[in-house]
Amino acid sequence: MFAAFRLPELTRYPLWYDEVFSLTLAQQDWAELLRRAVADRTNPPLFYALLKAWIGIGGESVAWMRLLPCLCGILVAVPLVALARRWLGDLPAAFAAGMAAAASPLAVFLANELRGYSLLLLLATLSCLAFARLTDDRAGAGAAGPVPPLALLVAVNVALVYAHYFGWLVVGAEVGAAAF
């Protein structure tokens, strides 16, 4: 459902100012990309760096470039349903939550914009899931997986704050919840 709502929207409209800004940064050499991203002070450089690598793989067609944030918007379904299942307790409720998120007009729109918003959503959802697994009393703090839960949470949160400054809000909420 996430793909069905997002993929048809890839080329519905031409690039607009903020998207052109993303493309302009991604077209720079690595040093200049980082310098301009830091100087801009509106977004950290992770999305621009990913976009630069993505363009290096497939070129600069609007459909290809927008596929990067669109894939992030589609992939968010996996941690979102896992998180909903963890909090809601059963698969049908988690599936319903996933369906509602799949059809969200704002989420669909932002997943098809050449900006870091869907990457922010993906990483924030992964962060919340990693935090839930780390603090889940039923599983224990050292539970499951090849990567220790704290290491996973730290890695996701580092990526999160390098993807968008609003990532700090998620990290702050998790620190506050842990302290509480």
Coordinates of N, CA, C and O in Angstrom, one line a residue:
M1 N 0.8 -1.2 0.0 CA 0.0 0.0 0.0 C 0.9 1.3 0.0 O 0.5 2.2 -0.6
F2 N 2.0 1.2 0.7 CA 2.9 2.4 0.7 C 3.3 2.7 -0.7 O 3.3 3.9 -1.1
A3 N 3.8 1.7 -1.4 CA 4.3 1.9 -2.7 C 3.1 2.3 -3.7 O 3.3 3.2 -4.5
A4 N 2.0 1.7 -3.5 CA 0.8 2.0 -4.4 C 0.4 3.5 -4.3 O 0.0 4.1 -5.3
F5 N 0.5 4.1 -3.1 CA 0.2 5.5 -3.0 C 1.3 6.4 -3.4 O 1.1 7.6 -3.9
R6 N 2.6 6.0 -3.3 CA 3.7 6.9 -3.5 C 4.3 6.9 -4.9 O 4.6 8.0 -5.4
L7 N 4.5 5.7 -5.5 CA 5.1 5.7 -6.7 C 4.5 6.4 -7.9 O 5.1 7.1 -8.7
P8 N 3.1 6.4 -8.0 CA 2.5 7.2 -9.1 C 2.7 8.7 -9.0 O 2.5 9.4 -10.0
E9 N 3.1 9.2 -7.8 CA 3.3 10.6 -7.6 C 4.7 11.2 -8.0 O 4.9 12.3 -7.8
L10 N 5.6 10.3 -8.4 CA 7.0 10.7 -8.5 C 7.2 11.9 -9.4 O 8.0 12.8 -9.2
T11 N 6.5 11.9 -10.5 CA 6.7 13.0 -11.5 C 5.5 13.9 -11.7 O 5.3 14.5 -12.8
R12 N 4.6 13.9 -10.8 CA 3.3 14.7 -10.9 C 3.6 16.1 -11.1 O 2.8 16.8 -11.8
Y13 N 4.6 16.7 -10.6 CA 4.9 18.1 -10.7 C 6.4 18.3 -10.9 O 7.2 17.4 -10.5
P14 N 6.9 19.4 -11.5 CA 8.3 19.6 -11.7 C 9.0 20.0 -10.3 O 8.3 20.3 -9.3
L15 N 10.3 19.9 -10.4 CA 11.1 20.3 -9.2 C 10.8 21.8 -8.8 O 10.7 22.6 -9.7
W16 N 10.6 22.1 -7.5 CA 10.4 23.4 -7.1 C 11.7 23.9 -6.3 O 12.6 23.1 -6.2
Y17 N 11.6 25.1 -5.8 CA 12.8 25.8 -5.3 C 13.6 24.9 -4.3 O 14.8 24.7 -4.4
D18 N 13.0 24.4 -3.2 CA 13.7 23.6 -2.2 C 14.3 22.3 -2.8 O 15.4 21.9 -2.5
E19 N 13.6 21.7 -3.8 CA 14.2 20.5 -4.4 C 15.3 20.9 -5.3 O 16.3 20.1 -5.4
V20 N 15.3 22.0 -6.0 CA 16.4 22.5 -6.8 C 17.6 22.7 -5.9 O 18.7 22.4 -6.3
F21 N 17.4 23.3 -4.7 CA 18.4 23.5 -3.8 C 19.1 22.1 -3.4 O 20.3 22.0 -3.4
S22 N 18.3 21.1 -3.1 CA 18.8 19.8 -2.8 C 19.7 19.3 -4.0 O 20.8 18.8 -3.8
L23 N 19.2 19.4 -5.2 CA 19.9 19.0 -6.4 C 21.2 19.8 -6.6 O 22.3 19.2 -6.8
T24 N 21.1 21.1 -6.4 CA 22.3 21.9 -6.5 C 23.4 21.5 -5.5 O 24.6 21.4 -5.9
L25 N 23.0 21.2 -4.3 CA 24.1 20.7 -3.3 C 24.6 19.4 -3.7 O 25.8 19.2 -3.7
A26 N 23.7 18.5 -4.2 CA 24.2 17.1 -4.6 C 25.1 17.2 -5.8 O 25.9 16.2 -6.0
Q27 N 25.0 18.2 -6.6 CA 25.9 18.3 -7.8 C 27.3 18.8 -7.5 O 28.2 18.7 -8.3
Q28 N 27.5 19.3 -6.3 CA 28.8 19.8 -5.9 C 29.8 18.7 -5.6 O 29.4 17.5 -5.3
D29 N 31.1 19.0 -5.6 CA 32.0 18.0 -5.1 C 31.8 17.8 -3.6 O 31.1 18.6 -2.9
W30 N 32.3 16.8 -3.0 CA 32.0 16.4 -1.6 C 32.4 17.5 -0.6 O 31.6 17.8 0.3
A31 N 33.5 18.1 -0.8 CA 33.9 19.2 0.1 C 33.0 20.4 0.0 O 32.6 21.0 1.1
E32 N 32.6 20.8 -1.2 CA 31.7 21.9 -1.4 C 30.3 21.6 -0.9 O 29.6 22.4 -0.3
L33 N 29.9 20.3 -1.1 CA 28.6 19.9 -0.6 C 28.5 20.1 0.9 O 27.6 20.7 1.5
L34 N 29.5 19.6 1.6 CA 29.5 19.7 3.1 C 29.6 21.2 3.5 O 29.0 21.6 4.5
R35 N 30.5 22.0 2.8 CA 30.6 23.4 3.2 C 29.3 24.1 3.1 O 28.9 24.8 4.0
R36 N 28.6 23.9 1.9 CA 27.3 24.6 1.7 C 26.2 24.1 2.7 O 25.4 24.9 3.1
A37 N 26.2 22.8 2.9 CA 25.2 22.3 3.9 C 25.4 22.9 5.3 O 24.4 23.3 5.9
V38 N 26.6 23.0 5.7 CA 26.9 23.6 7.0 C 26.6 25.0 7.0 O 26.0 25.6 7.9
A39 N 26.9 25.7 5.9 CA 26.7 27.2 5.8 C 25.2 27.5 5.8 O 24.7 28.5 6.3
D40 N 24.4 26.6 5.2 CA 23.0 26.8 5.1 C 22.2 26.8 6.4 O 21.3 27.5 6.6
R41 N 22.7 26.0 7.3 CA 22.1 25.9 8.7 C 20.7 25.4 8.8 O 20.1 25.6 9.8
T42 N 20.1 24.9 7.7 CA 18.7 24.5 7.8 C 18.6 23.0 7.9 O 17.6 22.5 8.5
N43 N 19.5 22.3 7.2 CA 19.5 20.8 7.3 C 20.9 20.2 7.3 O 21.8 20.7 6.6
P44 N 21.1 19.2 8.1 CA 22.4 18.6 8.1 C 22.7 17.9 6.7 O 21.8 17.7 5.9
P45 N 23.9 17.4 6.5 CA 24.2 17.0 5.1 C 23.9 15.5 4.8 O 24.1 15.2 3.6
L46 N 23.3 14.7 5.6 CA 23.1 13.3 5.3 C 22.3 13.1 4.0 O 22.7 12.3 3.1
F47 N 21.1 13.7 3.9 CA 20.3 13.5 2.8 C 21.0 14.0 1.5 O 20.9 13.3 0.5
Y48 N 21.7 15.1 1.5 CA 22.4 15.6 0.4 C 23.5 14.6 -0.1 O 23.7 14.4 -1.3
A49 N 24.2 14.1 0.9 CA 25.2 13.1 0.6 C 24.6 11.8 -0.1 O 25.1 11.3 -1.0
L50 N 23.5 11.4 0.5 CA 22.8 10.2 -0.1 C 22.3 10.5 -1.5 O 22.4 9.7 -2.4
L51 N 21.8 11.7 -1.7 CA 21.3 12.1 -3.0 C 22.5 12.2 -4.0 O 22.3 11.7 -5.1
K52 N 23.6 12.7 -3.6 CA 24.8 12.7 -4.5 C 25.2 11.3 -4.9 O 25.4 11.1 -6.1
A53 N 25.2 10.4 -4.0 CA 25.5 9.0 -4.3 C 24.5 8.4 -5.2 O 24.8 7.7 -6.2
W54 N 23.2 8.7 -4.9 CA 22.1 8.2 -5.7 C 22.1 8.7 -7.2 O 21.9 7.9 -8.1
I55 N 22.4 10.0 -7.3 CA 22.6 10.5 -8.7 C 23.7 9.9 -9.4 O 23.7 9.7 -10.6
G56 N 24.8 9.6 -8.7 CA 26.0 8.9 -9.3 C 25.6 7.5 -9.8 O 26.2 7.1 -10.8
I57 N 24.6 6.9 -9.2 CA 24.2 5.6 -9.7 C 23.3 5.7 -10.9 O 23.4 4.9 -11.8
G58 N 22.3 6.6 -10.8 CA 21.2 6.6 -11.8 C 20.9 7.8 -12.6 O 20.0 7.9 -13.4
G59 N 21.7 8.9 -12.3 CA 21.5 10.1 -13.1 C 20.6 11.1 -12.5 O 20.2 11.0 -11.3
E60 N 20.2 12.1 -13.2 CA 19.4 13.2 -12.7 C 18.0 13.4 -13.2 O 17.4 14.5 -13.2
S61 N 17.4 12.3 -13.7 CA 16.0 12.4 -14.1 C 15.1 12.6 -12.8 O 15.5 12.2 -11.7
V62 N 14.1 13.4 -13.0 CA 13.2 13.7 -11.8 C 12.7 12.4 -11.1 O 12.7 12.3 -9.9
A63 N 12.2 11.4 -12.0 CA 11.7 10.2 -11.4 C 12.8 9.4 -10.6 O 12.5 9.0 -9.5
W64 N 14.0 9.4 -11.1 CA 15.1 8.7 -10.4 C 15.4 9.4 -9.1 O 15.6 8.7 -8.1
M65 N 15.6 10.7 -9.2 CA 16.0 11.4 -8.0 C 14.9 11.3 -6.9 O 15.2 11.1 -5.7
R66 N 13.7 11.5 -7.3 CA 12.6 11.4 -6.3 C 12.4 10.0 -5.8 O 11.7 9.8 -4.8
L67 N 12.9 9.0 -6.5 CA 12.8 7.6 -6.0 C 13.5 7.4 -4.7 O 13.0 6.6 -3.9
L68 N 14.6 8.1 -4.5 CA 15.3 8.0 -3.2 C 14.4 8.3 -2.0 O 14.2 7.5 -1.1
P69 N 13.8 9.5 -1.9 CA 13.0 9.8 -0.8 C 11.7 8.9 -0.8 O 11.2 8.6 0.3
C70 N 11.2 8.6 -2.0 CA 10.1 7.7 -2.1 C 10.3 6.3 -1.5 O 9.5 5.8 -0.8
L71 N 11.5 5.8 -1.8 CA 11.9 4.5 -1.2 C 11.9 4.6 0.4 O 11.5 3.7 1.1
C72 N 12.5 5.7 0.9 CA 12.5 5.9 2.3 C 11.0 5.9 2.8 O 10.7 5.3 3.9
G73 N 10.1 6.6 2.1 CA 8.7 6.7 2.5 C 8.0 5.3 2.4 O 7.1 5.1 3.1
I74 N 8.5 4.4 1.5 CA 7.9 3.1 1.4 C 8.5 2.2 2.5 O 7.8 1.4 3.2
L75 N 9.8 2.3 2.7 CA 10.5 1.4 3.7 C 10.0 1.7 5.2 O 10.1 0.8 6.0
V76 N 9.5 2.9 5.4 CA 9.0 3.2 6.8 C 7.9 2.3 7.2 O 7.7 2.1 8.4
A77 N 7.2 1.6 6.2 CA 6.2 0.7 6.6 C 6.7 -0.4 7.5 O 6.0 -0.9 8.4
V78 N 7.9 -0.9 7.3 CA 8.4 -2.0 8.1 C 8.6 -1.7 9.6 O 8.0 -2.3 10.4
P79 N 9.4 -0.6 9.9 CA 9.5 -0.3 11.4 C 8.1 0.2 11.9 O 7.8 0.0 13.1
L80 N 7.3 0.9 11.1 CA 6.1 1.4 11.6 C 5.1 0.3 12.0 O 4.5 0.3 13.1
V81 N 5.0 -0.8 11.2 CA 4.1 -1.9 11.5 C 4.7 -2.6 12.7 O 3.9 -3.1 13.6
A82 N 6.0 -2.8 12.8 CA 6.6 -3.5 13.9 C 6.4 -2.7 15.2 O 6.1 -3.3 16.2
L83 N 6.5 -1.4 15.1 CA 6.3 -0.5 16.3 C 4.8 -0.6 16.7 O 4.5 -0.7 17.9
A84 N 3.9 -0.5 15.7 CA 2.5 -0.6 16.0 C 2.1 -1.9 16.6 O 1.3 -2.0 17.6
R85 N 2.7 -3.0 16.1 CA 2.4 -4.3 16.7 C 2.9 -4.4 18.1 O 2.2 -5.0 19.0
R86 N 4.1 -3.8 18.4 CA 4.6 -3.8 19.7 C 3.7 -3.1 20.7 O 3.5 -3.5 21.8
W87 N 3.2 -1.9 20.2 CA 2.4 -1.1 21.1 C 0.9 -1.5 21.2 O 0.3 -1.3 22.2
L88 N 0.4 -1.9 20.0 CA -1.0 -2.3 20.0 C -1.3 -3.7 20.3 O -2.4 -4.1 20.5
G89 N -0.3 -4.6 20.2 CA -0.4 -5.9 20.7 C -0.8 -7.0 19.7 O -0.6 -8.1 19.9
D90 N -1.4 -6.6 18.6 CA -1.8 -7.7 17.6 C -1.6 -7.2 16.2 O -1.5 -6.0 15.9
L91 N -1.5 -8.1 15.3 CA -1.2 -7.8 13.9 C -2.3 -7.1 13.2 O -2.0 -6.1 12.4
P92 N -3.6 -7.4 13.4 CA -4.6 -6.6 12.7 C -4.6 -5.1 13.1 O -4.8 -4.3 12.2
A93 N -4.4 -4.8 14.3 CA -4.4 -3.4 14.7 C -3.1 -2.8 14.1 O -3.2 -1.6 13.7
A94 N -2.0 -3.5 14.1 CA -0.8 -2.9 13.5 C -1.0 -2.7 12.0 O -0.5 -1.7 11.4
F95 N -1.7 -3.6 11.3 CA -1.9 -3.5 9.9 C -2.8 -2.3 9.7 O -2.6 -1.5 8.7
A96 N -3.8 -2.1 10.5 CA -4.7 -0.9 10.3 C -4.0 0.4 10.5 O -4.2 1.3 9.7
A97 N -3.1 0.4 11.5 CA -2.2 1.6 11.7 C -1.3 1.8 10.4 O -1.2 3.0 10.0
G98 N -0.8 0.8 9.9 CA 0.0 0.9 8.7 C -0.8 1.3 7.5 O -0.3 2.2 6.7
M99 N -2.0 0.9 7.4 CA -2.9 1.3 6.3 C -3.2 2.8 6.4 O -3.2 3.5 5.4
A100 N -3.4 3.3 7.6 CA -3.7 4.7 7.8 C -2.5 5.5 7.4 O -2.6 6.6 6.8
A101 N -1.3 5.1 7.8 CA -0.1 5.8 7.5 C 0.2 5.7 6.0 O 0.7 6.7 5.4
A102 N -0.1 4.6 5.3 CA 0.1 4.5 3.9 C -0.7 5.5 3.1 O -0.3 6.0 2.1
A103 N -1.9 5.8 3.6 CA -2.8 6.7 2.9 C -2.7 8.1 3.3 O -3.4 9.0 2.8
S104 N -1.9 8.4 4.2 CA -1.7 9.8 4.7 C -1.3 10.7 3.6 O -0.2 10.6 3.0
P105 N -2.1 11.7 3.2 CA -1.7 12.6 2.1 C -0.4 13.4 2.4 O 0.4 13.5 1.5
L106 N -0.2 13.8 3.6 CA 1.0 14.5 3.9 C 2.2 13.6 3.7 O 3.3 14.0 3.1
A107 N 2.1 12.4 4.2 CA 3.3 11.4 4.1 C 3.5 11.1 2.6 O 4.7 11.0 2.2
V108 N 2.5 10.9 1.8 CA 2.6 10.7 0.4 C 3.3 11.9 -0.3 O 4.3 11.7 -1.0
F109 N 2.9 13.1 0.0 CA 3.4 14.2 -0.6 C 4.9 14.4 -0.2 O 5.8 14.6 -1.1
L110 N 5.2 14.2 1.1 CA 6.6 14.4 1.5 C 7.6 13.3 1.0 O 8.8 13.5 0.8
A111 N 7.0 12.1 0.8 CA 7.8 11.0 0.2 C 8.2 11.2 -1.2 O 9.1 10.6 -1.7
N112 N 7.5 12.2 -1.9 CA 7.8 12.5 -3.3 C 8.4 13.8 -3.5 O 8.3 14.4 -4.6
E113 N 9.0 14.3 -2.4 CA 9.7 15.6 -2.5 C 11.2 15.4 -2.3 O 11.6 14.6 -1.5
L114 N 12.0 16.0 -3.1 CA 13.4 15.8 -3.1 C 14.0 16.5 -1.9 O 14.9 17.4 -2.1
R115 N 13.6 16.2 -0.8 CA 14.1 16.7 0.5 C 14.2 15.5 1.5 O 13.8 14.4 1.2
G116 N 14.7 15.8 2.7 CA 15.0 14.8 3.6 C 13.9 14.4 4.6 O 14.2 13.6 5.5
Y117 N 12.7 14.8 4.3 CA 11.6 14.5 5.2 C 11.3 13.0 5.4 O 11.0 12.6 6.5
S118 N 11.2 12.3 4.3 CA 10.9 10.9 4.4 C 12.1 10.1 5.0 O 11.8 9.1 5.7
L119 N 13.3 10.5 4.8 CA 14.4 10.0 5.5 C 14.3 10.2 7.0 O 14.6 9.3 7.8
L120 N 13.9 11.5 7.4 CA 13.7 11.8 8.8 C 12.6 10.9 9.4 O 12.8 10.3 10.5
L121 N 11.5 10.7 8.7 CA 10.4 9.8 9.1 C 10.9 8.4 9.3 O 10.6 7.7 10.3
L122 N 11.7 7.9 8.3 CA 12.2 6.5 8.4 C 13.1 6.3 9.6 O 12.9 5.4 10.4
L123 N 14.0 7.2 9.8 CA 15.0 7.1 10.9 C 14.3 7.4 12.2 O 14.7 6.7 13.2
A124 N 13.4 8.3 12.3 CA 12.7 8.5 13.5 C 11.9 7.3 14.0 O 11.8 6.9 15.1
T125 N 11.2 6.6 13.0 CA 10.5 5.4 13.3 C 11.4 4.3 13.7 O 11.1 3.6 14.7
L126 N 12.5 4.2 13.0 CA 13.5 3.2 13.4 C 14.1 3.5 14.8 O 14.3 2.5 15.6
S127 N 14.3 4.7 15.1 CA 14.8 5.1 16.4 C 13.8 4.7 17.5 O 14.1 4.2 18.6
C128 N 12.5 5.0 17.3 CA 11.5 4.7 18.3 C 11.4 3.2 18.5 O 11.2 2.7 19.6
L129 N 11.5 2.4 17.4 CA 11.5 1.0 17.5 C 12.7 0.5 18.3 O 12.6 -0.4 19.2
A130 N 13.9 1.0 18.0 CA 15.1 0.6 18.7 C 15.0 1.0 20.2 O 15.4 0.2 21.0
F131 N 14.4 2.2 20.4 CA 14.3 2.6 21.8 C 13.3 1.7 22.6 O 13.5 1.3 23.7
A132 N 12.2 1.3 21.9 CA 11.2 0.4 22.5 C 11.8 -1.0 22.8 O 11.6 -1.5 23.8
R133 N 12.6 -1.4 21.9 CA 13.3 -2.8 22.1 C 14.3 -2.7 23.2 O 14.4 -3.6 24.0
L134 N 15.0 -1.6 23.3 CA 16.0 -1.4 24.4 C 15.3 -1.3 25.7 O 15.8 -1.9 26.7
T135 N 14.2 -0.7 25.8 CA 13.5 -0.4 27.1 C 12.4 -1.4 27.4 O 11.8 -1.3 28.5
D136 N 12.2 -2.4 26.5 CA 11.1 -3.3 26.7 C 11.4 -4.3 27.9 O 12.4 -5.1 27.8
D137 N 10.7 -4.2 28.9 CA 10.9 -5.0 30.1 C 10.7 -6.5 29.8 O 11.3 -7.4 30.4
R138 N 9.8 -6.8 28.9 CA 9.5 -8.2 28.6 C 10.7 -8.9 27.9 O 11.0 -10.1 28.2
A139 N 11.4 -8.2 27.1 CA 12.5 -8.8 26.3 C 13.8 -8.7 27.1 O 14.8 -9.4 26.8
G140 N 13.9 -7.7 28.0 CA 15.2 -7.4 28.6 C 16.1 -6.5 27.8 O 16.0 -6.5 26.6
A141 N 17.0 -5.8 28.5 CA 17.8 -4.8 27.8 C 18.8 -5.4 26.8 O 19.2 -4.7 25.9
G142 N 19.2 -6.6 27.0 CA 20.2 -7.2 26.1 C 19.6 -8.1 25.1 O 20.3 -8.9 24.6
A143 N 18.3 -8.0 24.8 CA 17.6 -9.0 24.0 C 18.0 -8.9 22.5 O 18.2 -7.8 22.0
A144 N 17.9 -10.0 21.9 CA 17.7 -10.2 20.5 C 18.6 -9.5 19.5 O 18.9 -8.3 19.7
G145 N 18.9 -10.2 18.4 CA 19.5 -9.6 17.3 C 21.1 -9.6 17.3 O 21.7 -9.7 18.4
P146 N 21.7 -9.5 16.1 CA 23.1 -9.5 16.0 C 23.8 -8.2 16.5 O 24.9 -8.2 16.9
V147 N 23.0 -7.1 16.6 CA 23.5 -5.9 17.0 C 22.9 -5.6 18.4 O 21.7 -5.6 18.6
P148 N 23.7 -5.3 19.4 CA 23.2 -4.9 20.7 C 22.2 -3.8 20.6 O 22.4 -2.8 19.9
P149 N 21.1 -3.8 21.4 CA 20.1 -2.8 21.2 C 20.6 -1.3 21.4 O 20.2 -0.4 20.7
L150 N 21.5 -1.1 22.4 CA 22.0 0.2 22.6 C 22.8 0.7 21.5 O 22.7 1.9 21.0
A151 N 23.6 -0.2 20.9 CA 24.5 0.2 19.7 C 23.6 0.5 18.5 O 23.9 1.5 17.8
L152 N 22.5 -0.2 18.4 CA 21.6 0.0 17.3 C 20.9 1.4 17.4 O 20.8 2.2 16.5
L153 N 20.5 1.7 18.7 CA 19.8 3.0 18.9 C 20.8 4.1 18.7 O 20.4 5.1 18.1
V154 N 22.0 4.0 19.2 CA 23.0 5.1 19.0 C 23.3 5.3 17.5 O 23.3 6.4 17.0
A155 N 23.5 4.2 16.7 CA 23.7 4.3 15.3 C 22.6 5.0 14.6 O 22.8 5.9 13.8
V156 N 21.4 4.6 14.9 CA 20.2 5.2 14.2 C 20.1 6.6 14.6 O 19.8 7.5 13.8
N157 N 20.3 7.0 15.9 CA 20.1 8.3 16.3 C 21.2 9.3 15.8 O 20.9 10.4 15.5
V158 N 22.4 8.7 15.6 CA 23.4 9.6 14.9 C 23.0 9.9 13.5 O 23.1 11.0 13.0
A159 N 22.5 8.9 12.8 CA 22.0 9.1 11.4 C 20.9 10.0 11.4 O 20.8 10.9 10.6
L160 N 20.0 9.9 12.4 CA 18.8 10.8 12.5 C 19.2 12.2 12.7 O 18.6 13.1 12.0
V161 N 20.1 12.5 13.5 CA 20.5 14.0 13.7 C 21.3 14.5 12.5 O 21.3 15.7 12.4
Y162 N 21.9 13.6 11.8 CA 22.6 14.1 10.6 C 21.7 14.2 9.4 O 22.0 14.7 8.3
A163 N 20.4 13.6 9.5 CA 19.5 13.7 8.4 C 18.6 15.0 8.5 O 18.3 15.5 7.5
H164 N 18.3 15.4 9.7 CA 17.4 16.6 9.9 C 17.6 17.0 11.4 O 17.7 16.2 12.3
Y165 N 17.6 18.3 11.6 CA 17.7 18.8 12.9 C 16.6 18.5 13.8 O 16.7 18.4 15.0
F166 N 15.4 18.2 13.2 CA 14.2 17.8 14.0 C 14.5 16.4 14.7 O 13.8 16.0 15.6
G167 N 15.5 15.7 14.2 CA 15.9 14.4 14.8 C 16.2 14.6 16.2 O 16.0 13.7 17.0
W168 N 16.8 15.8 16.6 CA 17.1 16.0 18.0 C 15.8 15.9 18.9 O 16.0 15.6 20.1
L169 N 14.7 16.3 18.3 CA 13.4 16.2 19.1 C 13.1 14.7 19.5 O 12.7 14.5 20.6
V170 N 13.4 13.8 18.6 CA 13.2 12.4 18.9 C 14.2 11.9 19.9 O 13.8 11.3 20.9
V171 N 15.4 12.3 19.7 CA 16.5 11.9 20.7 C 16.2 12.5 22.1 O 16.3 11.8 23.1
G172 N 15.8 13.7 22.1 CA 15.4 14.4 23.4 C 14.2 13.7 24.1 O 14.2 13.5 25.3
A173 N 13.2 13.3 23.3 CA 12.1 12.6 23.8 C 12.5 11.3 24.4 O 12.0 10.9 25.5
E174 N 13.4 10.6 23.7 CA 13.8 9.3 24.3 C 14.7 9.5 25.5 O 14.5 8.7 26.5
V175 N 15.5 10.5 25.6 CA 16.3 10.7 26.8 C 15.3 11.1 27.9 O 15.5 10.6 29.0
G176 N 14.3 11.9 27.7 CA 13.4 12.3 28.7 C 12.6 11.1 29.2 O 12.3 10.9 30.4
A177 N 12.2 10.2 28.2 CA 11.4 9.0 28.6 C 12.3 8.1 29.5 O 11.8 7.5 30.4
A178 N 13.6 7.9 29.1 CA 14.5 7.1 29.8 C 14.7 7.7 31.2 O 14.8 6.9 32.2
A179 N 14.8 9.0 31.3 CA 15.0 9.6 32.6 C 13.8 9.5 33.5 O 13.9 9.3 34.7
F180 N 12.6 9.5 32.9 CA 11.4 9.5 33.6 C 11.2 8.1 34.2 O 10.7 7.8 35.2

